[in-house]
PDB file of C-alpha atoms in Angstrom:
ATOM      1  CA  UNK A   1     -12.234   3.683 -11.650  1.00  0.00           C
ATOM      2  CA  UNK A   2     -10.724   6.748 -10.367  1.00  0.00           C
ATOM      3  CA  UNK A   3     -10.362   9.963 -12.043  1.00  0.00           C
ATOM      4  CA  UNK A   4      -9.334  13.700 -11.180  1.00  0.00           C
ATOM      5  CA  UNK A   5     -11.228  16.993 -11.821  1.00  0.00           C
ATOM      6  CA  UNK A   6      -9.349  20.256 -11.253  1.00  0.00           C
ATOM      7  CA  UNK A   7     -11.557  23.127 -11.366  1.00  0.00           C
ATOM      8  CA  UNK A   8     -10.460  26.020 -13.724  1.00  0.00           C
ATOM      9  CA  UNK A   9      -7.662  25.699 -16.294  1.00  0.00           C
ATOM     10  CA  UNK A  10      -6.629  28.969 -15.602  1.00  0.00           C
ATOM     11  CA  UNK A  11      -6.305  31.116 -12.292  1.00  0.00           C
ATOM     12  CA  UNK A  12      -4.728  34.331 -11.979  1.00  0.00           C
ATOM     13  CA  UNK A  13      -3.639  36.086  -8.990  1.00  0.00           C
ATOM     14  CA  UNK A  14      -1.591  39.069  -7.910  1.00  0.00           C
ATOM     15  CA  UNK A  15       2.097  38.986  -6.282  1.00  0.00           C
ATOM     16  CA  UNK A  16       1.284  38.215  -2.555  1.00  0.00           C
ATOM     17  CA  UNK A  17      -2.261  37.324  -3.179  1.00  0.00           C
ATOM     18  CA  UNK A  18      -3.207  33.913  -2.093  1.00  0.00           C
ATOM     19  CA  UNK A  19      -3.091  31.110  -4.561  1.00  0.00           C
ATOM     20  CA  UNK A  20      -6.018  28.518  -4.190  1.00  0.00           C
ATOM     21  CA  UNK A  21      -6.004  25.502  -7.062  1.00  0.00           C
ATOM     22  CA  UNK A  22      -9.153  23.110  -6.807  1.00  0.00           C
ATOM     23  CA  UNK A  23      -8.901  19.235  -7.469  1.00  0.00           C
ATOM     24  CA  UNK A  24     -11.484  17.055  -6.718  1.00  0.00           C
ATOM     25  CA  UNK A  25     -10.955  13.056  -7.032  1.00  0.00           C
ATOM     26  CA  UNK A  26     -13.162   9.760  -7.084  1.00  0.00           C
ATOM     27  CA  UNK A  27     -12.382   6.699  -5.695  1.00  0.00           C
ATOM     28  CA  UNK A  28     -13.626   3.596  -4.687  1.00  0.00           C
ATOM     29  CA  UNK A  29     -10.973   3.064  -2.353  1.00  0.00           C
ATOM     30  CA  UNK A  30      -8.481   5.137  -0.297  1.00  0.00           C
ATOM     31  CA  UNK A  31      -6.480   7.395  -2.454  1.00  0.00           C
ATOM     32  CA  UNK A  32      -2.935   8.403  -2.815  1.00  0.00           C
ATOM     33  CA  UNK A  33      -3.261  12.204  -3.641  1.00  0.00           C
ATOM     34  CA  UNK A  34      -0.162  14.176  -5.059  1.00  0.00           C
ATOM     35  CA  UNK A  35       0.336  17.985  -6.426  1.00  0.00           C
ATOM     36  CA  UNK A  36       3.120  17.867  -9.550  1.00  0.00           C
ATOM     37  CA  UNK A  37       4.240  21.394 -10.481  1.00  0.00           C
ATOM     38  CA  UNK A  38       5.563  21.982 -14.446  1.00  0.00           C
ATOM     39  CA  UNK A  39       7.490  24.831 -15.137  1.00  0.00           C
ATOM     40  CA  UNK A  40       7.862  26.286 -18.531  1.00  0.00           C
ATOM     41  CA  UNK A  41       9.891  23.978 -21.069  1.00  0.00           C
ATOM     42  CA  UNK A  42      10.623  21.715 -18.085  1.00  0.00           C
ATOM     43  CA  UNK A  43       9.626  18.567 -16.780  1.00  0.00           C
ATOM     44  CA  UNK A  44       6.897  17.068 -14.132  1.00  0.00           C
ATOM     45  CA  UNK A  45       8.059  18.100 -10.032  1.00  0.00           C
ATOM     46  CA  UNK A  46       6.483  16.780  -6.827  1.00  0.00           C
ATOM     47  CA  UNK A  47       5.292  19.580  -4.897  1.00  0.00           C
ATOM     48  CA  UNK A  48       3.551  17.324  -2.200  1.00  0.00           C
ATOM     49  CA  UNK A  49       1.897  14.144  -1.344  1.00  0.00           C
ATOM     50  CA  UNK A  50      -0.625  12.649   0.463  1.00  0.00           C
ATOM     51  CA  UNK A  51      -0.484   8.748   1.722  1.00  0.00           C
ATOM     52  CA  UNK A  52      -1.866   8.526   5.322  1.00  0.00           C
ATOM     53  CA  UNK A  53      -1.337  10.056   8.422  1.00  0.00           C
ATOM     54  CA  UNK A  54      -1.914  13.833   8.969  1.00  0.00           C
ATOM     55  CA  UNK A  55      -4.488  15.226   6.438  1.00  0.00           C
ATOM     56  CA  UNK A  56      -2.556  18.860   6.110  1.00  0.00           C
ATOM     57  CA  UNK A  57       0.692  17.721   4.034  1.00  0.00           C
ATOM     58  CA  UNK A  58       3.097  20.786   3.397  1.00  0.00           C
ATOM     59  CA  UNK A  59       5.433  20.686   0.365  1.00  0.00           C
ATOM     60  CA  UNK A  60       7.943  22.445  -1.109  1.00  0.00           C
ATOM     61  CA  UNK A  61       7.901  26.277  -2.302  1.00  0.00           C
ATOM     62  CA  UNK A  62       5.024  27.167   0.615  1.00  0.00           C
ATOM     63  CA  UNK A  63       2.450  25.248  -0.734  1.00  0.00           C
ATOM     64  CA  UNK A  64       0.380  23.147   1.281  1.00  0.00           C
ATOM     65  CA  UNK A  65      -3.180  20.779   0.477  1.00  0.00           C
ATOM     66  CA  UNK A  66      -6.076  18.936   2.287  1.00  0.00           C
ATOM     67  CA  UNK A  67      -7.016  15.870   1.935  1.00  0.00           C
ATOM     68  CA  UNK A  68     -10.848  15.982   2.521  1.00  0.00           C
ATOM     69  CA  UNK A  69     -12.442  13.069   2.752  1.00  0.00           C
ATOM     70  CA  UNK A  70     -15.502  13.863   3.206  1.00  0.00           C
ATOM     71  CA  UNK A  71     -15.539  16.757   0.225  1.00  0.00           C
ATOM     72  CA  UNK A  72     -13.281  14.287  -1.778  1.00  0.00           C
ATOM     73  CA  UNK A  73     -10.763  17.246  -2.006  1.00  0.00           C
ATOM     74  CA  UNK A  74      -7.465  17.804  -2.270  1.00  0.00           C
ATOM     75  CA  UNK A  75      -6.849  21.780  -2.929  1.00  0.00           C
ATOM     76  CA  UNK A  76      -3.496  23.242  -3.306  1.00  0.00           C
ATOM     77  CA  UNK A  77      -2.967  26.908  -1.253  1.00  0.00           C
ATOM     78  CA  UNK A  78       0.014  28.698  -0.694  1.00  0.00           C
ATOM     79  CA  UNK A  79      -0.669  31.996   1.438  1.00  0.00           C
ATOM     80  CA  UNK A  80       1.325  34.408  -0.622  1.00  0.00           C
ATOM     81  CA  UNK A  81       2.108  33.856  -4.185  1.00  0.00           C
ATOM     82  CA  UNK A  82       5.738  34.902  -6.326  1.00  0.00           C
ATOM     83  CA  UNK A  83       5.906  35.802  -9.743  1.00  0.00           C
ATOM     84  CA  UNK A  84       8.229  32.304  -9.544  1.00  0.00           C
ATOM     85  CA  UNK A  85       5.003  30.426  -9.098  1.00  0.00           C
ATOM     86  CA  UNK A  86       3.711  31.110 -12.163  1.00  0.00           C
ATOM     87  CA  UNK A  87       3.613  27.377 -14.087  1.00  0.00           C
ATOM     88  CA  UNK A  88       0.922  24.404 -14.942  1.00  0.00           C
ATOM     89  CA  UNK A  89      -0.458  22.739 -11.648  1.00  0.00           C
ATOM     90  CA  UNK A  90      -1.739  18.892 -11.772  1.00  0.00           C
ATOM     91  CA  UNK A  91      -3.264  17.039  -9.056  1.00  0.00           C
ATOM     92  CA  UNK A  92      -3.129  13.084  -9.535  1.00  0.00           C
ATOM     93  CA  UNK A  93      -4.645  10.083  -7.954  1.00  0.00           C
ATOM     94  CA  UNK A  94      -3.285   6.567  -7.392  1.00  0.00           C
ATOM     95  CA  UNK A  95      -4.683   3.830  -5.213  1.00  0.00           C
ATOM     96  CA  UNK A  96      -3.527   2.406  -2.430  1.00  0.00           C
ATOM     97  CA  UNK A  97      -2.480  -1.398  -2.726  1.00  0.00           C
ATOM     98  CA  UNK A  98      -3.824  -1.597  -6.163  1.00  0.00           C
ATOM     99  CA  UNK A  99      -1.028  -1.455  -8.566  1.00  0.00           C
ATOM    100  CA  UNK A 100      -0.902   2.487  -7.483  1.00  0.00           C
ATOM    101  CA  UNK A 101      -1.578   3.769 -11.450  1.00  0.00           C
ATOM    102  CA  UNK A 102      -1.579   6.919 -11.437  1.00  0.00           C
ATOM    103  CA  UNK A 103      -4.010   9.296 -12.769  1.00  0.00           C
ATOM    104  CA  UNK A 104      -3.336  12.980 -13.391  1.00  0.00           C
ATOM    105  CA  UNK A 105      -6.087  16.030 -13.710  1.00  0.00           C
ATOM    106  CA  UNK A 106      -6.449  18.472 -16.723  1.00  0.00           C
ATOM    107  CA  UNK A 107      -3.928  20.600 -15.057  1.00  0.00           C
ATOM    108  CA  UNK A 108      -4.324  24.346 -13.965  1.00  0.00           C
ATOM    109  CA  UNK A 109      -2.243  26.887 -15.456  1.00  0.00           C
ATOM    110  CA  UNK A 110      -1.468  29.899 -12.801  1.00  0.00           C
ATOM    111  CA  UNK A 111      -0.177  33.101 -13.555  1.00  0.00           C
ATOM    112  CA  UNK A 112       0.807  35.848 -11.431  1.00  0.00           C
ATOM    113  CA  UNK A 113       0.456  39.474 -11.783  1.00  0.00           C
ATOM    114  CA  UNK A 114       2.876  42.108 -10.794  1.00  0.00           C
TER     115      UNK A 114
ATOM    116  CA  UNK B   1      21.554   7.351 -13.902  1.00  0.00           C
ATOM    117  CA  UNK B   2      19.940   9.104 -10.860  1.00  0.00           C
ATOM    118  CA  UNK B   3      16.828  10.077 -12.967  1.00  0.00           C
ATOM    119  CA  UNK B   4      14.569   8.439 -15.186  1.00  0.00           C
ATOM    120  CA  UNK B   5      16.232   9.166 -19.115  1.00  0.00           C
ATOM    121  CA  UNK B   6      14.739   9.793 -22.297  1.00  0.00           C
ATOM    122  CA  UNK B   7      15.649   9.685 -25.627  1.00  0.00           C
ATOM    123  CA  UNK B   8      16.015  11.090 -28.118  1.00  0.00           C
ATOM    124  CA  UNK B   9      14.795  14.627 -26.383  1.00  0.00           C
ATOM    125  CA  UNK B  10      13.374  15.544 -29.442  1.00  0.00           C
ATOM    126  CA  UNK B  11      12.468  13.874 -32.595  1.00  0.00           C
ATOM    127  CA  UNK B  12      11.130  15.167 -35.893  1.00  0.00           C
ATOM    128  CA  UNK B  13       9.487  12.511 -38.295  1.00  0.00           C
ATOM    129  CA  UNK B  14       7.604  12.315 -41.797  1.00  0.00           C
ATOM    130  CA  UNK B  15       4.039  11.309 -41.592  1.00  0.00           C
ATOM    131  CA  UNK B  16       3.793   7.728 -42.195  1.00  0.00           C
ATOM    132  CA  UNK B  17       6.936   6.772 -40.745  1.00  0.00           C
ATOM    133  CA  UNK B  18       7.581   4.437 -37.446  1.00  0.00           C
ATOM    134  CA  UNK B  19       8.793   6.306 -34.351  1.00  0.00           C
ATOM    135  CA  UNK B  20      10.673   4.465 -31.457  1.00  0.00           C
ATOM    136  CA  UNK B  21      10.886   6.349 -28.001  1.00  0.00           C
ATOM    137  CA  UNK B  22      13.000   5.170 -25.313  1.00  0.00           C
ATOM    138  CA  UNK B  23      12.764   5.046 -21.608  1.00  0.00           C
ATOM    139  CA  UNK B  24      15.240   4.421 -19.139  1.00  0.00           C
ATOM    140  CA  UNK B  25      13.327   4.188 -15.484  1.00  0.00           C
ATOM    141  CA  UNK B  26      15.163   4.932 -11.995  1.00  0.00           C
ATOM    142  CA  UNK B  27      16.927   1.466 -11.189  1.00  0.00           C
ATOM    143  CA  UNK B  28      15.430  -1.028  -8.946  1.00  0.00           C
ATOM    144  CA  UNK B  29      11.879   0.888  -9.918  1.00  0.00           C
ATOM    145  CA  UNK B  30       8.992  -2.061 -10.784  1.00  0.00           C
ATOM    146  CA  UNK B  31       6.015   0.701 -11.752  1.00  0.00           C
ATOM    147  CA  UNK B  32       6.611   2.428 -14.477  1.00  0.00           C
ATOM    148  CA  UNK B  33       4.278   5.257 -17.246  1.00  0.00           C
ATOM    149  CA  UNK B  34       3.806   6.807 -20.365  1.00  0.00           C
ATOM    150  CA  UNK B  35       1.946   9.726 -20.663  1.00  0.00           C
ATOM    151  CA  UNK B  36       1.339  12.331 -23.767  1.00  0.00           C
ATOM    152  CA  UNK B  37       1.296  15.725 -23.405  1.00  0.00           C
ATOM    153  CA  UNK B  38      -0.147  17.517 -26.217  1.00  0.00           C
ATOM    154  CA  UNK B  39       0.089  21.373 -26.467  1.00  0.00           C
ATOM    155  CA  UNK B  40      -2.487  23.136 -23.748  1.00  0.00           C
ATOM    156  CA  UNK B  41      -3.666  19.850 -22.921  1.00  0.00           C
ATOM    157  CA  UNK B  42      -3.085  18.008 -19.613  1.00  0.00           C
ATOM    158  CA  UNK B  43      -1.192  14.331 -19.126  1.00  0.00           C
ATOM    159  CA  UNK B  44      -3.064  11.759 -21.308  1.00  0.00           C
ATOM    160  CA  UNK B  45      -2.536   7.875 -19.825  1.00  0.00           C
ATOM    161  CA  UNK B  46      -0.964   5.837 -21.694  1.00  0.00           C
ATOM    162  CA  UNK B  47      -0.008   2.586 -20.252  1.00  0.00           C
ATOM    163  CA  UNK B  48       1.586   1.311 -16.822  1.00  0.00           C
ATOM    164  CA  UNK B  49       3.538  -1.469 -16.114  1.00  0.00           C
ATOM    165  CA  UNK B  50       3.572  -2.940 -12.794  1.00  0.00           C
ATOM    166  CA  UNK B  51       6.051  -5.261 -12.161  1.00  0.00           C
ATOM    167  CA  UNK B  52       5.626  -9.052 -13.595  1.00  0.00           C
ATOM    168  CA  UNK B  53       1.965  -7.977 -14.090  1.00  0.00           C
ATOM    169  CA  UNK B  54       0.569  -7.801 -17.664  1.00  0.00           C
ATOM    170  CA  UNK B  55       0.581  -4.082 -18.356  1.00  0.00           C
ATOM    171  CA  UNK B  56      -2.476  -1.407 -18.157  1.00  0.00           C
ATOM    172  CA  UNK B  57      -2.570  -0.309 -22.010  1.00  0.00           C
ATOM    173  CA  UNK B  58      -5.727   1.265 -21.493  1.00  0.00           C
ATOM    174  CA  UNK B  59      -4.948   4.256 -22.554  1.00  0.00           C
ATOM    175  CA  UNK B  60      -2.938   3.559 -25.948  1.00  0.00           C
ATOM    176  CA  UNK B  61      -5.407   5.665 -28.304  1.00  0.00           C
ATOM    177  CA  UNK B  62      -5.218   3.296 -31.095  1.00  0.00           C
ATOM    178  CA  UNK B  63      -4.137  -0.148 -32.529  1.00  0.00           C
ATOM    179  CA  UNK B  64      -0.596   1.906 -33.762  1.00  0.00           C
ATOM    180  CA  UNK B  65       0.578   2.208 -30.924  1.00  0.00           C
ATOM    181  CA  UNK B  66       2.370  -0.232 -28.454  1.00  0.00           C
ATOM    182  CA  UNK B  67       4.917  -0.531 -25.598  1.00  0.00           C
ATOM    183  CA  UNK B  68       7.043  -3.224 -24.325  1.00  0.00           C
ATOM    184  CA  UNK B  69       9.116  -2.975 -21.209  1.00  0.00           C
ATOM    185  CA  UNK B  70      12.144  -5.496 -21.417  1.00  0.00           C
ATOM    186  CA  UNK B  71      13.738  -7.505 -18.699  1.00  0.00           C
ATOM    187  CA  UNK B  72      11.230  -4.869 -16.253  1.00  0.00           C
ATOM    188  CA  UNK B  73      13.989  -2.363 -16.865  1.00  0.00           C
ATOM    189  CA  UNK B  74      14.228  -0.228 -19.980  1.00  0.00           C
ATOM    190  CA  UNK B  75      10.859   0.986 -22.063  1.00  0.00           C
ATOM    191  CA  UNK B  76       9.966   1.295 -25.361  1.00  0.00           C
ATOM    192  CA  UNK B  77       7.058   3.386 -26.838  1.00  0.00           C
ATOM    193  CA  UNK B  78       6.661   2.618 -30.447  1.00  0.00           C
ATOM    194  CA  UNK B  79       4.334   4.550 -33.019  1.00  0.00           C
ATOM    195  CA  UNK B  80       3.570   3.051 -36.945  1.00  0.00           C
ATOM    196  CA  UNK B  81       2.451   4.913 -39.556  1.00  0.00           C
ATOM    197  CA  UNK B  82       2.890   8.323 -37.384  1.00  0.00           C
ATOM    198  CA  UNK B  83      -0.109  10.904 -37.938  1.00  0.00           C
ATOM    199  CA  UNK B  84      -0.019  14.658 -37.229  1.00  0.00           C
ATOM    200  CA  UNK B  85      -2.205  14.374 -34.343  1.00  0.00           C
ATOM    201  CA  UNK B  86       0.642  12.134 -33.084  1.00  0.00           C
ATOM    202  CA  UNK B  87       2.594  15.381 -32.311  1.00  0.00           C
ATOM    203  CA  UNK B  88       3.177  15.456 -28.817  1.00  0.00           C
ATOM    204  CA  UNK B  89       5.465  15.427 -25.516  1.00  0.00           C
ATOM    205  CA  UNK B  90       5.825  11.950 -24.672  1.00  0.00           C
ATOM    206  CA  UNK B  91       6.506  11.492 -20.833  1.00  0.00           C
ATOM    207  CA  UNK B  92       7.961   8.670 -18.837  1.00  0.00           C
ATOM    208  CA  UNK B  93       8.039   8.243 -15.029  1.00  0.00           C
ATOM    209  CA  UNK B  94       8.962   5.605 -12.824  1.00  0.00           C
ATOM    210  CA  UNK B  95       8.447   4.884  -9.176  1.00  0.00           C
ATOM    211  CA  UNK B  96       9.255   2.447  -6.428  1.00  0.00           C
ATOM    212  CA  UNK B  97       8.183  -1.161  -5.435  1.00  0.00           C
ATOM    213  CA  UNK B  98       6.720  -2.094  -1.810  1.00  0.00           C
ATOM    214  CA  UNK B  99       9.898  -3.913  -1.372  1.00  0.00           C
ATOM    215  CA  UNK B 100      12.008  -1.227  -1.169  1.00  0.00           C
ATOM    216  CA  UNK B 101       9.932   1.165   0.311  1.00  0.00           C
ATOM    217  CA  UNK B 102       7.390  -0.692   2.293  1.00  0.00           C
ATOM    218  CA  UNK B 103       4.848   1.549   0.961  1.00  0.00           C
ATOM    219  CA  UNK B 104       3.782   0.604  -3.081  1.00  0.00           C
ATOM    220  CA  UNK B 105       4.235   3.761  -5.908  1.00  0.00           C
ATOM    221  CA  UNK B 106       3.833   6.887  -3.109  1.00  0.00           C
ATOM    222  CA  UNK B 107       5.838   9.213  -6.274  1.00  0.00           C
ATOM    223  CA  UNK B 108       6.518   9.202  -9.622  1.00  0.00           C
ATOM    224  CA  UNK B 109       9.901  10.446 -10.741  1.00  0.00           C
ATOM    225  CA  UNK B 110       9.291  12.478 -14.548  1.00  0.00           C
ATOM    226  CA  UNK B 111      11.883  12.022 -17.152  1.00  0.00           C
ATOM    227  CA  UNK B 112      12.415  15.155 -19.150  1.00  0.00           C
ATOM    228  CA  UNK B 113      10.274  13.772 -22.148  1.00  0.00           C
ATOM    229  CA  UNK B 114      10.977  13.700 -26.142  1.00  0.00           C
ATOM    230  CA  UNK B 115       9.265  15.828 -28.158  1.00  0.00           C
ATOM    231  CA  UNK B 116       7.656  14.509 -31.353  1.00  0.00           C
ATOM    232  CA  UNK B 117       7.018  16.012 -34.298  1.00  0.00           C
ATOM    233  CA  UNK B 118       5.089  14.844 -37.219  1.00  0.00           C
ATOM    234  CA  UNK B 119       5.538  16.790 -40.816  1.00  0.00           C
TER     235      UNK B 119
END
C-alpha cells in the first residue's frame, strides 16, 4: 500500500528566504506525485504534478519539486518565499494504472515572517 | 458546473441525528473522493469510486457511515446517529478517466467542502 510522510507540520521562514517542504512516499509501484496548496478558509489547489517524463516539474506561484527515485522524494522548494505563501502544504500519492487513489500526507503548515 | 459542487456548504446538526452530504463531480469524471478534514489535522481517506468498480471504503471510520455514488455521477456521503467527533470539513474531488485523457486520474479537482457541525 502506499502512503505519504511529510516531514514537519510546521516550517517557518522569512520573506525572501527559501521555502523547502519535505514529503517522502512508498510505493510498490511507480507513483503519481502531486503538491496541493490550501489557503486559509479555502479549498484544495494543484500546485504541481508529477506523472513521467522530466523529474524537475515546475508549478504555479514559483514552486518547483523532485521526484527522487532513488530517495523516494518528492520535496517542494520555491527560491524566495512571499508573505502570500503562507498556507497548509500536502503532498499526495496515487498509482499509476491502478485505479490512481489518491493518498494525501499530514500536510505542512508554512508561515512566513516579515 | 465547471467545478466539482458541494452542498450544503455548511451544516449544523444535533447529536444523534442523520446527516446527508452531497457531491456533484466535474462531468464526464469516472474517479471520484471523500476526504475529512478535521481541525489541524491533514486529509483523512474516505472512500473512492472508480468507475463501474466496487468502491474503496477503506477508509469509512465506522459502520455509520456510508456512500453511494448514483448513475457514476452525483455522490452521497451519509452519517447516522452523528457524534461530536463527527465534526469536520468533508471534501469531495473528482478527476478524469483514461478515456478522455489517455492518462488515468493525473489531478484531482477539490470541491469547496461542507462544513459539519455536531451540537
Amino acid at each position: 500500500a502506499q502512503s505519504v510522510t511529510q516531514l514537519g507540520s510546521h516550517v517557518s521562514v522569512s520573506e525572501g528566504a527559501l521555502v523547502l517542504l519535505r514529503c517522502n512516499y512508498s510505493s510498490s509501484v511507480p507513483p503519481y506525485l502531486f503538491w496541493y496548496v490550501q489557503y486559509p478558509n479555502q479549498g484544495l489547489q494543484l500546485l504541481l504534478k508529477y506523472t513521467t517524463g522530466a523529474t524537475l516539474v515546475k508549478g504555479i506561484n514559483g514552486f518547483e519539486a523532485e521526484f527522487k527515485k532513488s530517495e523516494t522524494s518528492f520535496h517542494l522548494t520555491k527560491p524566495s518565499a512571499h508573505m502570500s505563501d503562507a498556507a497548509e502544504y500536502f503532498c499526495a500519492v496515487s498509482l499509476v494504472g491502478r485505479g490512481g487513489k489518491l493518498i494525501f500526507g499530514q500536510g505542512t503548515e508554512l508561515s512566513v515572517k516579515p | 458546473g465547471a467545478g466539482v459542487s458541494q452542498s450544503p456548504s455548511n451544516k449544523v446538526t444535533e447529536k444523534g441525528k442523520d446527516v446527508e452530504l452531497r457531491c456533484d463531480p466535474i462531468s464526464g469524471h469516472t474517479a471520484l473522493y471523500w476526504y475529512r478534514q478535521s481541525l489541524g489535522q491533514g486529509l483523512e481517506f474516505l472512500i473512492y469510486f472508480q468507475g463501474n468498480s466496487a468502491p474503496d471504503k477503506s477508509g469509512l471510520p465506522s459502520d455509520r457511515f456510508s456512500a453511494e455514488r448514483t448513475g457514476g455521477s452525483v455522490s452521497t456521503l451519509t452519517i447516522q446517529r452523528t457524534q461530536q467527533e463527527d465534526s469536520a470539513v468533508y471534501l469531495c474531488a473528482s478527476s478524469s478517466s483514461k478515456k478522455m485523457t489517455g492518462v488515468q486520474n493525473t489531478e484531482a479537482f477539490f470541491g469547496q467542502g461542507t462544513r459539519l457541525t455536531v451540537v
